[in-house]
Short mmCIF file of N, CA and C in Angstrom, two decimals:
data_model
loop_
_atom_site.label_atom_id
_atom_site.label_comp_id
_atom_site.label_asym_id
_atom_site.label_seq_id
_atom_site.Cartn_x
_atom_site.Cartn_y
_atom_site.Cartn_z
N ARG A 1 77.97 68.95 119.77
CA ARG A 1 79.36 69.21 119.43
C ARG A 1 79.52 70.70 119.16
N GLN A 2 80.44 71.32 119.85
CA GLN A 2 80.60 72.76 119.72
C GLN A 2 81.61 73.12 118.61
N ARG A 3 81.27 74.09 117.83
CA ARG A 3 82.14 74.58 116.77
C ARG A 3 83.04 75.68 117.32
N GLN A 4 84.15 75.86 116.65
CA GLN A 4 85.09 76.91 117.01
C GLN A 4 85.16 77.92 115.89
N MET A 5 85.56 79.13 116.26
CA MET A 5 85.61 80.22 115.26
C MET A 5 86.96 80.92 115.34
N CYS A 6 87.45 81.30 114.19
CA CYS A 6 88.62 82.18 114.10
C CYS A 6 88.19 83.35 113.23
N ILE A 7 88.21 84.53 113.80
CA ILE A 7 87.80 85.73 113.08
C ILE A 7 89.05 86.55 112.80
N GLU A 8 89.28 86.86 111.54
CA GLU A 8 90.42 87.68 111.15
C GLU A 8 89.89 88.91 110.44
N THR A 9 90.40 90.05 110.86
CA THR A 9 89.93 91.31 110.24
C THR A 9 91.04 92.35 110.24
N GLY A 10 91.01 93.18 109.22
CA GLY A 10 91.96 94.28 109.14
C GLY A 10 91.44 95.48 109.93
N ILE A 11 92.32 96.11 110.65
CA ILE A 11 91.95 97.28 111.45
C ILE A 11 91.45 98.42 110.53
N SER A 12 91.99 98.50 109.33
CA SER A 12 91.61 99.58 108.41
C SER A 12 90.56 99.16 107.38
N ASP A 13 89.86 98.06 107.65
CA ASP A 13 88.87 97.54 106.73
C ASP A 13 87.73 98.55 106.56
N SER A 14 87.53 99.01 105.33
CA SER A 14 86.44 99.97 105.07
C SER A 14 85.15 99.27 104.66
N CYS A 15 85.22 97.97 104.42
CA CYS A 15 84.05 97.19 104.00
C CYS A 15 83.32 96.65 105.24
N VAL A 16 84.08 96.04 106.14
CA VAL A 16 83.52 95.50 107.39
C VAL A 16 84.33 96.10 108.54
N PRO A 17 83.78 97.06 109.26
CA PRO A 17 84.53 97.69 110.35
C PRO A 17 84.99 96.64 111.36
N TYR A 18 86.25 96.75 111.79
CA TYR A 18 86.79 95.75 112.70
C TYR A 18 86.01 95.67 114.01
N GLN A 19 85.34 96.77 114.39
CA GLN A 19 84.56 96.77 115.62
C GLN A 19 83.43 95.74 115.55
N GLN A 20 82.92 95.51 114.34
CA GLN A 20 81.88 94.50 114.16
C GLN A 20 82.43 93.12 114.49
N SER A 21 83.63 92.83 114.06
CA SER A 21 84.25 91.55 114.37
C SER A 21 84.51 91.41 115.86
N VAL A 22 84.90 92.50 116.50
CA VAL A 22 85.11 92.49 117.95
C VAL A 22 83.81 92.16 118.67
N ARG A 23 82.71 92.74 118.21
CA ARG A 23 81.42 92.46 118.85
C ARG A 23 81.01 90.98 118.67
N VAL A 24 81.23 90.45 117.48
CA VAL A 24 80.92 89.03 117.25
C VAL A 24 81.81 88.16 118.16
N TYR A 25 83.08 88.49 118.22
CA TYR A 25 84.01 87.75 119.08
C TYR A 25 83.53 87.76 120.53
N GLN A 26 83.20 88.94 121.02
CA GLN A 26 82.75 89.05 122.42
C GLN A 26 81.46 88.27 122.66
N ALA A 27 80.53 88.31 121.72
CA ALA A 27 79.28 87.57 121.87
C ALA A 27 79.53 86.06 121.90
N LEU A 28 80.41 85.59 121.05
CA LEU A 28 80.72 84.16 121.03
C LEU A 28 81.40 83.73 122.32
N ARG A 29 82.36 84.55 122.79
CA ARG A 29 83.06 84.23 124.04
C ARG A 29 82.09 84.23 125.21
N THR A 30 81.14 85.15 125.22
CA THR A 30 80.13 85.18 126.27
C THR A 30 79.34 83.88 126.31
N ARG A 31 79.13 83.30 125.13
CA ARG A 31 78.41 82.04 125.03
C ARG A 31 79.35 80.82 125.14
N GLN A 32 80.59 81.10 125.52
CA GLN A 32 81.62 80.08 125.74
C GLN A 32 81.94 79.27 124.49
N VAL A 33 81.85 79.93 123.33
CA VAL A 33 82.28 79.32 122.08
C VAL A 33 83.78 79.60 121.94
N PRO A 34 84.60 78.56 121.79
CA PRO A 34 86.03 78.80 121.59
C PRO A 34 86.26 79.65 120.34
N THR A 35 86.80 80.82 120.53
CA THR A 35 86.93 81.79 119.43
C THR A 35 88.24 82.53 119.53
N ASP A 36 88.91 82.68 118.38
CA ASP A 36 90.12 83.52 118.30
C ASP A 36 89.76 84.75 117.48
N LEU A 37 90.38 85.85 117.82
CA LEU A 37 90.23 87.09 117.06
C LEU A 37 91.62 87.56 116.66
N VAL A 38 91.82 87.70 115.36
CA VAL A 38 93.10 88.17 114.83
C VAL A 38 92.85 89.54 114.18
N LEU A 39 93.42 90.58 114.77
CA LEU A 39 93.29 91.93 114.23
C LEU A 39 94.60 92.25 113.49
N VAL A 40 94.46 92.57 112.21
CA VAL A 40 95.64 92.82 111.38
C VAL A 40 95.85 94.33 111.26
N PRO A 41 96.95 94.83 111.82
CA PRO A 41 97.20 96.28 111.79
C PRO A 41 97.26 96.83 110.37
N ASP A 42 96.64 97.98 110.16
CA ASP A 42 96.69 98.74 108.90
C ASP A 42 96.18 97.98 107.68
N ALA A 43 95.47 96.87 107.87
CA ALA A 43 95.03 96.06 106.72
C ALA A 43 93.62 96.45 106.29
N GLU A 44 93.43 96.53 105.00
CA GLU A 44 92.14 96.78 104.36
C GLU A 44 91.50 95.43 104.08
N HIS A 45 90.25 95.43 103.63
CA HIS A 45 89.50 94.21 103.33
C HIS A 45 90.23 93.43 102.23
N GLY A 46 90.58 92.16 102.52
CA GLY A 46 91.28 91.33 101.54
C GLY A 46 92.73 91.70 101.32
N ASP A 47 93.27 92.52 102.18
CA ASP A 47 94.65 92.99 102.09
C ASP A 47 95.64 91.83 102.17
N SER A 48 96.72 91.91 101.42
CA SER A 48 97.73 90.85 101.45
C SER A 48 98.39 90.74 102.83
N ARG A 49 98.33 91.78 103.65
CA ARG A 49 98.88 91.70 105.00
C ARG A 49 98.15 90.68 105.85
N CYS A 50 96.93 90.36 105.45
CA CYS A 50 96.16 89.33 106.17
C CYS A 50 96.75 87.95 105.95
N PHE A 51 97.71 87.83 105.07
CA PHE A 51 98.35 86.56 104.77
C PHE A 51 99.86 86.61 105.03
N SER A 52 100.27 87.55 105.88
CA SER A 52 101.68 87.64 106.25
C SER A 52 102.06 86.39 107.05
N PRO A 53 103.34 86.06 107.12
CA PRO A 53 103.75 84.86 107.89
C PRO A 53 103.26 84.85 109.33
N ASP A 54 103.26 85.98 110.00
CA ASP A 54 102.78 86.03 111.39
C ASP A 54 101.30 85.70 111.50
N ILE A 55 100.51 86.24 110.58
CA ILE A 55 99.07 86.02 110.61
C ILE A 55 98.76 84.58 110.23
N VAL A 56 99.43 84.07 109.21
CA VAL A 56 99.24 82.67 108.81
C VAL A 56 99.60 81.74 109.99
N GLN A 57 100.66 82.07 110.70
CA GLN A 57 101.05 81.26 111.86
C GLN A 57 99.94 81.24 112.93
N GLN A 58 99.32 82.39 113.16
CA GLN A 58 98.20 82.43 114.12
C GLN A 58 97.04 81.57 113.65
N MET A 59 96.76 81.61 112.34
CA MET A 59 95.67 80.79 111.81
C MET A 59 96.00 79.30 111.92
N LEU A 60 97.24 78.93 111.67
CA LEU A 60 97.64 77.53 111.79
C LEU A 60 97.57 77.05 113.22
N LEU A 61 97.94 77.89 114.18
CA LEU A 61 97.81 77.53 115.59
C LEU A 61 96.35 77.27 115.94
N PHE A 62 95.47 78.14 115.46
CA PHE A 62 94.05 77.94 115.70
C PHE A 62 93.58 76.60 115.10
N LEU A 63 93.95 76.34 113.86
CA LEU A 63 93.52 75.10 113.21
C LEU A 63 94.05 73.87 113.96
N ASN A 64 95.29 73.92 114.39
CA ASN A 64 95.84 72.79 115.16
C ASN A 64 95.07 72.57 116.45
N ARG A 65 94.74 73.64 117.16
CA ARG A 65 93.95 73.51 118.39
C ARG A 65 92.57 72.94 118.07
N ALA A 66 91.96 73.41 116.99
CA ALA A 66 90.63 72.95 116.62
C ALA A 66 90.65 71.47 116.29
N ILE A 67 91.66 71.02 115.58
CA ILE A 67 91.78 69.59 115.24
C ILE A 67 91.93 68.76 116.50
N GLN A 68 92.78 69.22 117.42
CA GLN A 68 92.97 68.48 118.67
C GLN A 68 91.67 68.44 119.48
N PHE A 69 90.97 69.56 119.51
CA PHE A 69 89.71 69.66 120.24
C PHE A 69 88.70 68.66 119.67
N ASN A 70 88.60 68.62 118.34
CA ASN A 70 87.63 67.73 117.71
C ASN A 70 88.00 66.26 117.88
N ARG A 71 89.28 65.95 117.93
CA ARG A 71 89.70 64.57 118.15
C ARG A 71 89.37 64.11 119.55
N SER A 72 89.42 65.03 120.51
CA SER A 72 89.18 64.65 121.90
C SER A 72 87.68 64.62 122.23
N ALA A 73 86.86 65.16 121.33
CA ALA A 73 85.40 65.22 121.60
C ALA A 73 84.73 63.89 121.34
#
């Protein structure tokens, strides 16, 4: 059973550079792991912008797809 990943990162994150998340995303996609990458403009690590309505909507879309995927497996 394959797991899915949703990676969310702030572009201005000084703790975990967003490029690191991009590399993880690319590696997972290369291995055909269903993965979403959400890059949050101007957001720092743990920034409240990571929980804006648009970002939360993207996370909910991912979760809905993951639930459907797991039900069909």
